[in-house]
CSV table of C-alpha atoms in Angstrom, one decimal:
chain,number,residue,atom,x,y,z
A,24,UNK,CA,41.8,25.0,-48.1
A,25,UNK,CA,44.1,24.7,-44.9
A,26,UNK,CA,45.0,21.5,-43.2
A,27,UNK,CA,42.8,22.2,-40.2
A,28,UNK,CA,39.6,22.6,-42.8
A,29,UNK,CA,40.6,19.5,-44.5
A,30,UNK,CA,40.7,17.6,-41.3
A,31,UNK,CA,37.3,19.2,-40.1
A,32,UNK,CA,35.7,18.0,-43.2
A,33,UNK,CA,37.0,14.5,-43.1
A,34,UNK,CA,35.7,14.3,-39.5
A,35,UNK,CA,32.1,15.7,-40.8
A,36,UNK,CA,32.0,13.0,-43.5
A,37,UNK,CA,33.1,10.2,-41.4
A,38,UNK,CA,30.6,7.5,-40.5
A,39,UNK,CA,28.5,8.3,-37.3
A,40,UNK,CA,29.0,5.4,-34.7
A,41,UNK,CA,25.5,4.5,-33.1
A,42,UNK,CA,24.6,4.5,-29.5
A,43,UNK,CA,24.9,0.7,-29.5
A,44,UNK,CA,28.6,1.0,-30.9
A,45,UNK,CA,29.4,3.6,-28.5
A,46,UNK,CA,28.3,1.5,-25.7
A,47,UNK,CA,30.9,-1.5,-26.4
A,48,UNK,CA,34.5,-2.1,-26.6
A,49,UNK,CA,36.8,-4.6,-27.9
A,50,UNK,CA,36.3,-6.6,-24.9
A,51,UNK,CA,32.7,-6.3,-24.5
A,52,UNK,CA,30.0,-3.7,-23.2
A,53,UNK,CA,31.0,-0.6,-21.4
A,54,UNK,CA,30.3,-1.1,-17.7
A,55,UNK,CA,27.6,1.6,-16.6
A,56,UNK,CA,28.6,3.6,-13.4
A,57,UNK,CA,26.3,3.0,-10.3
A,58,UNK,CA,23.5,5.9,-10.0
A,59,UNK,CA,24.0,6.1,-6.4
A,60,UNK,CA,26.4,4.6,-3.9
A,61,UNK,CA,25.0,1.3,-2.5
A,62,UNK,CA,24.9,2.2,1.3
A,63,UNK,CA,23.5,4.8,3.7
A,64,UNK,CA,22.9,8.3,2.4
A,65,UNK,CA,25.1,10.9,4.2
A,66,UNK,CA,23.4,12.1,7.5
A,67,UNK,CA,22.4,15.6,7.3
A,68,UNK,CA,22.4,17.9,10.4
A,69,UNK,CA,18.9,17.8,11.9
A,70,UNK,CA,17.2,18.9,15.2
A,71,UNK,CA,13.6,18.6,16.3
A,72,UNK,CA,11.6,20.9,18.6
A,73,UNK,CA,8.0,20.4,20.0
A,74,UNK,CA,5.7,23.5,20.8
A,75,UNK,CA,3.9,23.3,23.9
A,76,UNK,CA,0.7,22.8,22.0
A,77,UNK,CA,2.0,19.6,20.4
A,78,UNK,CA,3.5,20.6,16.9
A,79,UNK,CA,6.8,18.9,15.8
A,80,UNK,CA,9.2,21.3,13.8
A,81,UNK,CA,11.8,19.1,12.3
A,82,UNK,CA,14.8,21.4,10.6
A,83,UNK,CA,17.6,19.9,8.2
A,84,UNK,CA,20.4,21.7,7.1
A,85,UNK,CA,20.9,20.9,3.3
A,86,UNK,CA,23.2,23.5,1.8
A,87,UNK,CA,22.7,24.5,-1.7
A,88,UNK,CA,20.5,27.5,-3.0
A,89,UNK,CA,19.8,30.1,-0.1
A,90,UNK,CA,16.1,29.0,0.2
A,91,UNK,CA,14.6,27.3,3.0
A,92,UNK,CA,11.6,24.9,2.0
A,93,UNK,CA,8.7,24.7,4.4
A,94,UNK,CA,6.1,21.8,4.8
A,95,UNK,CA,3.2,21.7,7.2
A,96,UNK,CA,1.2,18.8,7.4
A,97,UNK,CA,-2.0,18.6,9.6
A,98,UNK,CA,-3.9,15.2,9.9
A,99,UNK,CA,-7.5,16.1,8.4
A,100,UNK,CA,-9.8,13.3,8.3
A,101,UNK,CA,-13.4,13.5,8.6
A,102,UNK,CA,-14.9,12.6,12.0
A,103,UNK,CA,-17.1,9.8,10.7
A,104,UNK,CA,-18.1,8.2,7.5
A,105,UNK,CA,-21.4,9.8,7.0
A,106,UNK,CA,-19.8,13.4,7.6
A,107,UNK,CA,-17.2,12.7,5.1
A,108,UNK,CA,-18.8,14.0,2.0
A,109,UNK,CA,-19.7,17.4,3.5
A,110,UNK,CA,-16.1,17.4,5.3
A,111,UNK,CA,-14.5,17.0,1.9
A,112,UNK,CA,-16.4,20.0,0.4
A,113,UNK,CA,-15.5,22.2,3.2
A,114,UNK,CA,-12.0,21.0,3.3
A,115,UNK,CA,-11.5,22.1,-0.2
A,116,UNK,CA,-12.7,25.5,0.3
A,117,UNK,CA,-10.8,25.9,3.3
A,118,UNK,CA,-7.5,25.0,1.5
A,119,UNK,CA,-8.4,27.6,-1.3
A,120,UNK,CA,-8.9,30.4,1.3
A,121,UNK,CA,-7.0,29.7,4.3
A,122,UNK,CA,-4.1,31.9,2.9
A,123,UNK,CA,-6.4,34.8,1.7
A,124,UNK,CA,-6.1,37.1,4.6
A,125,UNK,CA,-7.0,37.7,8.2
A,126,UNK,CA,-9.0,40.1,10.0
A,127,UNK,CA,-6.2,42.6,9.8
A,128,UNK,CA,-4.2,41.6,6.6
A,129,UNK,CA,-5.7,41.2,3.4
A,130,UNK,CA,-4.8,38.9,0.5
A,131,UNK,CA,-2.7,41.5,-1.3
A,132,UNK,CA,-0.8,42.4,1.6
A,133,UNK,CA,0.1,38.7,2.3
A,134,UNK,CA,1.2,38.3,-1.4
A,135,UNK,CA,3.4,41.4,-1.3
A,136,UNK,CA,5.0,40.8,2.0
A,137,UNK,CA,5.9,37.1,1.0
A,138,UNK,CA,7.0,38.4,-2.4
A,139,UNK,CA,9.4,40.9,-0.7
A,140,UNK,CA,11.5,38.0,0.8
A,141,UNK,CA,11.4,35.8,-2.1
A,142,UNK,CA,8.5,33.6,-0.3
A,143,UNK,CA,5.4,32.0,-1.1
A,144,UNK,CA,2.7,29.5,0.3
A,145,UNK,CA,-0.1,27.2,-1.0
A,146,UNK,CA,-2.4,24.9,0.5
A,147,UNK,CA,-3.7,21.4,-0.6
A,148,UNK,CA,-6.0,18.9,1.0
A,149,UNK,CA,-6.9,15.2,0.6
A,150,UNK,CA,-8.8,12.8,2.7
A,151,UNK,CA,-5.8,12.3,4.9
A,152,UNK,CA,-4.3,15.7,5.4
A,153,UNK,CA,-4.3,19.4,5.0
A,154,UNK,CA,-0.8,20.7,3.7
A,155,UNK,CA,0.6,24.2,3.8
A,156,UNK,CA,3.8,24.1,1.7
A,157,UNK,CA,6.2,26.9,0.4
A,158,UNK,CA,9.8,28.2,0.1
A,159,UNK,CA,11.5,31.4,1.1
A,160,UNK,CA,14.7,32.9,1.1
A,161,UNK,CA,16.9,31.9,3.9
A,162,UNK,CA,16.8,35.5,5.3
A,163,UNK,CA,13.1,35.7,5.3
A,164,UNK,CA,12.2,32.7,7.2
A,165,UNK,CA,11.0,34.8,10.1
A,166,UNK,CA,8.8,36.7,7.6
A,167,UNK,CA,7.1,33.6,6.2
A,168,UNK,CA,6.6,32.1,9.7
A,169,UNK,CA,4.6,35.2,10.8
A,170,UNK,CA,2.4,34.9,8.0
A,171,UNK,CA,1.9,31.1,8.5
A,172,UNK,CA,1.2,31.6,12.1
A,173,UNK,CA,-1.3,34.5,11.2
A,174,UNK,CA,-3.2,32.3,8.8
A,175,UNK,CA,-3.3,29.2,11.1
A,176,UNK,CA,-4.6,31.3,14.0
A,177,UNK,CA,-6.6,34.1,12.5
A,178,UNK,CA,-7.8,33.3,8.8
A,179,UNK,CA,-10.8,35.4,8.1
A,180,UNK,CA,-12.7,33.4,5.5
A,181,UNK,CA,-14.3,36.6,4.2
A,182,UNK,CA,-17.8,35.8,2.5
A,183,UNK,CA,-16.6,37.3,-0.9
A,184,UNK,CA,-13.5,35.1,-0.7
A,185,UNK,CA,-15.6,32.1,0.0
A,186,UNK,CA,-17.9,32.8,-2.4
A,187,UNK,CA,-15.5,33.4,-5.2
A,188,UNK,CA,-13.4,30.3,-4.6
A,189,UNK,CA,-16.5,28.2,-4.2
A,190,UNK,CA,-17.6,29.2,-7.7
A,191,UNK,CA,-14.3,28.4,-9.4
A,192,UNK,CA,-14.4,25.1,-7.5
A,193,UNK,CA,-17.7,24.1,-8.8
A,194,UNK,CA,-16.8,24.9,-12.3
A,195,UNK,CA,-13.6,22.8,-12.0
A,196,UNK,CA,-15.4,20.0,-10.5
A,197,UNK,CA,-18.1,20.0,-13.3
A,198,UNK,CA,-15.3,19.5,-15.6
A,199,UNK,CA,-13.2,17.2,-13.7
A,200,UNK,CA,-16.0,14.7,-12.9
A,201,UNK,CA,-16.4,13.9,-16.7
A,202,UNK,CA,-13.2,12.9,-17.4
A,203,UNK,CA,-12.7,9.3,-17.8
A,204,UNK,CA,-9.5,9.1,-15.5
A,205,UNK,CA,-11.5,10.6,-12.7
A,206,UNK,CA,-14.5,8.5,-13.2
A,207,UNK,CA,-12.3,5.5,-13.1
A,208,UNK,CA,-10.5,6.4,-10.0
A,209,UNK,CA,-13.6,7.4,-8.1
A,210,UNK,CA,-15.1,4.0,-9.2
A,211,UNK,CA,-12.1,2.1,-7.8
A,212,UNK,CA,-12.2,4.0,-4.6
A,213,UNK,CA,-15.6,2.9,-4.1
A,214,UNK,CA,-14.6,-0.6,-5.0
A,215,UNK,CA,-12.2,-1.1,-2.7
A,216,UNK,CA,-13.1,1.2,0.4
A,217,UNK,CA,-17.0,1.3,0.4
A,218,UNK,CA,-18.4,4.1,2.1
A,219,UNK,CA,-14.8,5.0,4.1
A,220,UNK,CA,-14.0,8.5,4.1
A,221,UNK,CA,-11.0,7.6,2.2
A,222,UNK,CA,-13.2,7.4,-1.0
A,223,UNK,CA,-13.7,11.5,-0.9
A,224,UNK,CA,-11.0,12.4,-2.7
A,225,UNK,CA,-12.8,14.9,-4.8
A,226,UNK,CA,-16.1,16.4,-3.4
A,227,UNK,CA,-19.1,16.9,-5.5
A,228,UNK,CA,-20.1,20.1,-7.0
A,229,UNK,CA,-23.4,20.4,-5.2
A,230,UNK,CA,-21.6,19.8,-1.8
A,231,UNK,CA,-19.2,22.4,-2.6
A,232,UNK,CA,-21.9,24.9,-3.6
A,233,UNK,CA,-23.6,24.5,-0.4
A,234,UNK,CA,-20.5,25.5,1.7
A,235,UNK,CA,-20.8,28.7,3.4
A,236,UNK,CA,-18.0,31.0,5.1
A,237,UNK,CA,-19.3,29.9,8.7
A,238,UNK,CA,-18.9,26.3,7.8
A,239,UNK,CA,-15.5,26.9,6.8
A,240,UNK,CA,-14.5,28.7,9.9
A,241,UNK,CA,-16.1,25.9,12.0
A,242,UNK,CA,-14.1,23.4,10.3
A,243,UNK,CA,-10.7,25.4,11.0
A,244,UNK,CA,-11.6,25.8,14.7
A,245,UNK,CA,-12.1,21.9,15.0
A,246,UNK,CA,-9.6,20.7,12.9
A,247,UNK,CA,-6.9,23.0,12.1
A,248,UNK,CA,-4.8,22.3,15.1
A,249,UNK,CA,-1.1,21.6,16.1
A,250,UNK,CA,-1.1,18.5,18.1
A,251,UNK,CA,-0.2,15.6,15.8
A,252,UNK,CA,0.9,17.9,13.0
A,253,UNK,CA,4.3,18.1,11.4
A,254,UNK,CA,6.3,21.2,10.0
A,255,UNK,CA,9.5,20.4,8.2
A,256,UNK,CA,12.1,23.0,7.3
A,257,UNK,CA,14.9,22.0,5.0
A,258,UNK,CA,17.6,24.3,3.5
A,259,UNK,CA,20.6,26.7,3.9
A,260,UNK,CA,19.7,26.9,7.6
A,261,UNK,CA,21.1,26.7,11.4
A,262,UNK,CA,18.8,23.8,12.4
A,263,UNK,CA,18.8,24.7,16.1
A,264,UNK,CA,18.0,28.2,15.6
A,265,UNK,CA,15.6,27.9,12.6
A,266,UNK,CA,13.7,25.2,14.5
A,267,UNK,CA,13.5,27.3,17.6
A,268,UNK,CA,12.5,30.6,16.1
A,269,UNK,CA,9.8,29.0,13.8
A,270,UNK,CA,8.3,27.0,17.1
A,271,UNK,CA,8.3,30.4,19.0
A,272,UNK,CA,6.6,32.2,15.9
A,273,UNK,CA,3.9,29.4,16.0
A,274,UNK,CA,3.5,29.1,19.7
A,275,UNK,CA,0.1,31.0,19.7
A,276,UNK,CA,-1.3,28.3,17.6
A,277,UNK,CA,-3.2,26.1,19.9
A,278,UNK,CA,-5.8,23.5,20.1
A,279,UNK,CA,-7.8,21.4,22.6
A,280,UNK,CA,-7.5,18.0,20.9
A,281,UNK,CA,-5.1,16.2,18.6
A,282,UNK,CA,-5.5,16.7,14.9
A,283,UNK,CA,-7.8,13.8,13.4
A,284,UNK,CA,-5.9,11.0,11.5
A,285,UNK,CA,-7.8,8.7,9.3
A,286,UNK,CA,-9.0,5.1,10.4
A,287,UNK,CA,-7.4,2.3,8.6
A,288,UNK,CA,-9.3,1.7,5.4
A,289,UNK,CA,-10.8,-1.9,4.8
A,290,UNK,CA,-8.9,-4.5,3.3
A,291,UNK,CA,-11.6,-6.1,1.5
A,292,UNK,CA,-9.5,-6.8,-1.8
A,293,UNK,CA,-9.4,-9.5,-4.3
A,294,UNK,CA,-12.5,-10.9,-6.2
A,295,UNK,CA,-14.2,-10.0,-9.5
A,296,UNK,CA,-13.7,-6.6,-11.1
A,297,UNK,CA,-16.6,-4.1,-11.5
A,298,UNK,CA,-17.5,-3.0,-15.0
A,299,UNK,CA,-18.7,0.7,-15.2
A,300,UNK,CA,-20.8,1.7,-18.4
A,301,UNK,CA,-19.5,4.9,-20.2
A,302,UNK,CA,-21.8,5.0,-23.1
A,303,UNK,CA,-20.0,5.8,-26.5
A,304,UNK,CA,-16.5,5.6,-25.0
A,305,UNK,CA,-13.6,4.8,-27.5
A,306,UNK,CA,-11.4,4.0,-24.7
A,307,UNK,CA,-11.5,1.8,-21.6
A,308,UNK,CA,-9.7,2.5,-18.4
A,309,UNK,CA,-8.6,-0.5,-16.5
A,310,UNK,CA,-7.7,0.0,-12.8
A,311,UNK,CA,-6.5,-2.8,-10.5
A,312,UNK,CA,-5.7,-2.7,-6.9
A,313,UNK,CA,-4.1,-5.2,-4.4
A,314,UNK,CA,-2.5,-5.5,-1.1
A,315,UNK,CA,1.0,-4.2,-0.5
A,316,UNK,CA,3.4,-4.3,2.3
A,317,UNK,CA,3.9,-1.0,4.6
A,318,UNK,CA,7.2,0.7,4.3
A,319,UNK,CA,8.3,-0.5,7.9
A,320,UNK,CA,7.9,-4.2,6.6
A,321,UNK,CA,11.1,-6.0,6.1
A,322,UNK,CA,10.0,-7.3,2.7
A,323,UNK,CA,9.2,-3.9,1.4
A,324,UNK,CA,12.4,-3.3,-0.4
A,325,UNK,CA,12.1,-6.7,-2.3
A,326,UNK,CA,8.4,-5.6,-3.1
A,327,UNK,CA,9.6,-2.3,-4.4
A,328,UNK,CA,11.7,-4.0,-6.9
A,329,UNK,CA,9.2,-6.8,-7.7
A,330,UNK,CA,6.8,-3.7,-8.5
A,331,UNK,CA,9.3,-2.1,-10.7
A,332,UNK,CA,10.0,-5.3,-12.6
A,333,UNK,CA,6.1,-5.6,-13.1
A,334,UNK,CA,5.0,-2.3,-14.0
A,335,UNK,CA,6.7,0.1,-12.0
A,336,UNK,CA,8.8,1.9,-14.8
A,337,UNK,CA,9.1,2.2,-18.4
A,338,UNK,CA,11.4,-0.9,-18.7
A,339,UNK,CA,9.0,-3.1,-17.0
A,340,UNK,CA,7.4,-6.2,-18.4
A,341,UNK,CA,3.8,-4.9,-18.6
A,342,UNK,CA,4.9,-2.0,-20.6
A,343,UNK,CA,7.0,-4.1,-23.0
A,344,UNK,CA,4.0,-6.6,-23.3
A,345,UNK,CA,1.0,-4.3,-23.8
A,346,UNK,CA,2.5,-1.0,-25.1
A,347,UNK,CA,5.8,-2.1,-26.9
A,348,UNK,CA,4.8,-5.6,-28.2
A,349,UNK,CA,1.2,-5.4,-28.9
A,350,UNK,CA,0.2,-1.7,-28.8
A,351,UNK,CA,-2.8,-1.9,-26.6
A,352,UNK,CA,-1.8,1.2,-24.7
A,353,UNK,CA,0.3,4.2,-24.7
A,354,UNK,CA,1.0,4.1,-21.1
A,355,UNK,CA,0.9,1.7,-18.3
A,356,UNK,CA,2.2,1.8,-14.6
A,357,UNK,CA,1.8,0.4,-11.1
A,358,UNK,CA,2.5,2.2,-7.8
A,359,UNK,CA,2.1,1.9,-4.2
A,360,UNK,CA,-0.4,3.9,-2.3
A,361,UNK,CA,-0.2,4.5,1.4
A,362,UNK,CA,-3.1,4.8,3.7
A,363,UNK,CA,-3.0,4.9,7.7
A,364,UNK,CA,-2.1,1.4,8.7
A,365,UNK,CA,-2.4,0.0,5.0
A,366,UNK,CA,-0.8,0.0,1.8
A,367,UNK,CA,-2.1,-0.9,-1.8
A,368,UNK,CA,-0.6,-1.6,-5.1
A,369,UNK,CA,-2.6,0.0,-7.9
A,370,UNK,CA,-2.1,-0.8,-11.7
A,371,UNK,CA,-3.3,1.8,-14.1
A,372,UNK,CA,-3.6,1.9,-18.0
A,373,UNK,CA,-6.0,3.2,-20.7
A,374,UNK,CA,-6.8,1.2,-23.9
A,375,UNK,CA,-8.9,1.3,-27.0
A,376,UNK,CA,-12.2,-0.3,-26.7
A,377,UNK,CA,-11.6,-3.1,-29.0
A,378,UNK,CA,-8.6,-4.0,-27.2
A,379,UNK,CA,-9.9,-3.8,-23.5
A,380,UNK,CA,-10.4,-7.7,-22.8
A,381,UNK,CA,-7.0,-8.7,-24.6
A,382,UNK,CA,-5.2,-6.2,-22.5
A,383,UNK,CA,-6.7,-7.3,-19.1
A,384,UNK,CA,-5.8,-10.8,-20.1
A,385,UNK,CA,-2.2,-9.9,-20.6
A,386,UNK,CA,-2.0,-7.9,-17.4
A,387,UNK,CA,-3.2,-11.1,-15.5
A,388,UNK,CA,-0.7,-12.9,-17.2
A,389,UNK,CA,2.0,-10.7,-16.3
A,390,UNK,CA,1.0,-10.8,-12.6
A,391,UNK,CA,0.9,-14.7,-12.7
A,392,UNK,CA,4.1,-14.8,-14.5
A,393,UNK,CA,5.8,-12.8,-11.5
A,394,UNK,CA,4.1,-14.8,-8.8
A,395,UNK,CA,5.4,-17.9,-10.2
A,396,UNK,CA,8.4,-17.4,-11.8
A,397,UNK,CA,11.7,-15.7,-10.4
A,398,UNK,CA,12.9,-12.7,-12.4
A,399,UNK,CA,16.1,-12.7,-13.9
A,400,UNK,CA,19.4,-11.2,-12.3
A,401,UNK,CA,19.5,-8.7,-15.0
A,402,UNK,CA,15.7,-7.5,-14.4
A,403,UNK,CA,16.8,-7.3,-10.4
A,404,UNK,CA,19.8,-5.4,-11.0
A,405,UNK,CA,17.9,-2.8,-13.5
A,406,UNK,CA,15.4,-2.3,-11.0
A,407,UNK,CA,17.6,-1.7,-8.4
A,408,UNK,CA,19.5,0.8,-10.3
A,409,UNK,CA,16.3,2.6,-11.1
A,410,UNK,CA,15.0,2.5,-7.5
A,411,UNK,CA,18.4,4.1,-6.2
A,412,UNK,CA,18.5,6.5,-9.0
A,413,UNK,CA,15.1,7.9,-8.5
A,414,UNK,CA,15.4,8.0,-4.5
A,415,UNK,CA,18.8,10.0,-5.0
A,416,UNK,CA,16.9,12.4,-7.5
A,417,UNK,CA,14.0,12.9,-5.1
A,418,UNK,CA,16.7,13.8,-2.2
A,419,UNK,CA,18.8,15.9,-4.5
A,420,UNK,CA,16.9,19.3,-4.2
A,421,UNK,CA,15.9,20.8,-0.9
A,422,UNK,CA,12.3,20.9,-2.2
A,423,UNK,CA,12.3,17.3,-3.3
A,424,UNK,CA,14.0,16.3,0.3
A,425,UNK,CA,11.4,18.3,2.3
A,426,UNK,CA,8.4,16.9,0.1
A,427,UNK,CA,9.6,13.2,0.4
A,428,UNK,CA,10.3,13.6,4.5
A,429,UNK,CA,7.0,15.3,5.1
A,430,UNK,CA,5.2,12.4,3.4
A,431,UNK,CA,7.1,9.8,5.3
A,432,UNK,CA,6.6,11.6,8.7
A,433,UNK,CA,2.8,11.5,7.9
A,434,UNK,CA,3.1,7.8,7.4
A,435,UNK,CA,5.1,7.3,10.6
A,436,UNK,CA,8.4,6.9,9.3
A,437,UNK,CA,11.5,9.6,9.6
A,438,UNK,CA,14.8,10.8,8.3
A,439,UNK,CA,16.6,7.6,9.2
A,440,UNK,CA,14.3,5.4,7.2
A,441,UNK,CA,15.4,7.7,4.2
A,442,UNK,CA,19.2,7.4,5.1
A,443,UNK,CA,19.0,3.7,5.5
A,444,UNK,CA,16.9,2.5,2.5
A,445,UNK,CA,19.6,2.5,0.0
A,446,UNK,CA,21.2,-0.1,1.8
A,447,UNK,CA,18.1,-2.2,2.1
A,448,UNK,CA,17.5,-2.0,-1.8
A,449,UNK,CA,21.2,-3.0,-2.1
A,450,UNK,CA,21.0,-6.0,0.0
A,451,UNK,CA,17.7,-7.6,-1.7
A,452,UNK,CA,18.5,-10.8,-3.6
A,453,UNK,CA,16.8,-12.3,-6.6
A,454,UNK,CA,15.3,-14.9,-4.3
A,455,UNK,CA,14.0,-11.9,-2.1
A,456,UNK,CA,12.2,-10.6,-5.3
A,457,UNK,CA,10.9,-13.9,-6.2
A,458,UNK,CA,9.4,-14.3,-2.6
A,459,UNK,CA,7.7,-11.0,-2.8
A,460,UNK,CA,6.4,-11.6,-6.1
A,461,UNK,CA,4.8,-14.9,-4.9
A,462,UNK,CA,3.3,-13.4,-1.9
A,463,UNK,CA,2.1,-10.0,-3.5
A,464,UNK,CA,1.3,-10.3,-7.2
A,465,UNK,CA,-0.8,-13.3,-7.4
A,466,UNK,CA,-3.9,-12.1,-9.9
A,467,UNK,CA,-6.7,-13.5,-7.4
A,468,UNK,CA,-5.4,-10.8,-5.0
A,469,UNK,CA,-6.4,-8.1,-7.3
A,470,UNK,CA,-9.7,-6.4,-7.7
A,471,UNK,CA,-10.5,-3.2,-9.6
A,472,UNK,CA,-12.8,-1.6,-12.2
A,473,UNK,CA,-13.1,-1.4,-16.0
A,474,UNK,CA,-14.5,1.7,-17.4
A,475,UNK,CA,-15.8,1.5,-20.9
A,476,UNK,CA,-18.6,1.1,-23.4
A,477,UNK,CA,-20.1,-2.1,-22.3
A,478,UNK,CA,-22.4,-2.4,-25.0
A,479,UNK,CA,-19.2,-3.2,-27.0
A,480,UNK,CA,-16.9,-4.9,-24.5
A,481,UNK,CA,-19.3,-6.6,-22.2
A,482,UNK,CA,-19.3,-9.9,-23.9
A,483,UNK,CA,-15.9,-10.2,-24.1
A,484,UNK,CA,-15.4,-9.4,-20.6
A,485,UNK,CA,-18.0,-12.0,-19.6
A,486,UNK,CA,-16.0,-14.6,-21.7
A,487,UNK,CA,-12.8,-13.6,-19.9
A,488,UNK,CA,-14.4,-13.8,-16.7
A,489,UNK,CA,-13.7,-12.2,-13.2
A,490,UNK,CA,-15.8,-9.1,-14.2
A,491,UNK,CA,-19.1,-8.4,-12.7
A,492,UNK,CA,-21.4,-6.2,-15.3
A,493,UNK,CA,-23.9,-4.1,-13.9
């Protein structure tokens, strides 16, 4: 055996060091490098053009792959609460059929044309907005812009296409509306918003089945309009020429009135949770909701870190309590939801039927603990690093940057907010986080729903209190 072979065998037989051992030196733990520079992010080249019809086109140069990401956001709220259910059904069918051709170009030709330039488009809708999103090789942007313009100004909504997508949607809804998570989400929306249009995140199967091609065309004429809409371009582009060329390509898209923005949802939070009976359920779904600051609120960065400490990431207190310590759930989390003029904090997890009341009790305990006691410096720093790291990751790709910016623009923020947010997070102190916890995380500020087999959990929930049974 050669000397080299003997050395290799000795290395293989040597004791393996653990991760904990590797993380330490003779003088203590190895310092972790920061996930992101704690200051403003680099400002990217940007320009904005507004078409005569009121469409904002924002182009941002982010070199990398020779691709351009495209995000069109159209405010798409129902005209009134009593029309919201029908609007939601028609909007879903519209989103599935708007890109299926015009009077002169069929679905196959659109797909072939976009495919030839490495492009693609898809549409999605929710109670707040209609989104048309996609990407294309940089050289193919004029082609994608032309297809987008044709769809916005001349989508055909052929009866056969509408019927086919409508049938598929009805089948999907029949399955989805039986899922425990969907039942819980819909119950939570009704609990906190009542009959506001925001509750119609998912239309009913019968409402969708009643949608015809004429109704979809009518909705397109009324609601697919440029004024108030934003189009974001991010990628390897010349910002001025890209913005101007796309604005020119969409100049034929006009409308007589602005796109309809959703009215601010009601703020009737707090109070008892509502129990929802699901006979025979082996698990319960707990969904809580409380108020939260808007992104423009100076306290938002401290709230963001407080939420991470509570249940916003895997190393949070709630996860440690009801998952790692007690085994009540596989996954628990909390996140901010942003609606026009209002932000909400949502807490969500599933648990076994027999642990429903204990898990809810521990959740209230963790809320109260954050509201009453300041977190440790280590908790704040861990949450800060996570917030900076995830923000950096969300902006690291052209697609991520485009999607993040489009959401912010829809909520009234802009690219400057993105650029300056790392500095705001870096400036948050432990006292700031303690103040945000005291203001936003008191258990009495939250309402919500508990979905489960009330024949088995009803008595426990009554003894726990703060839950209304049907």
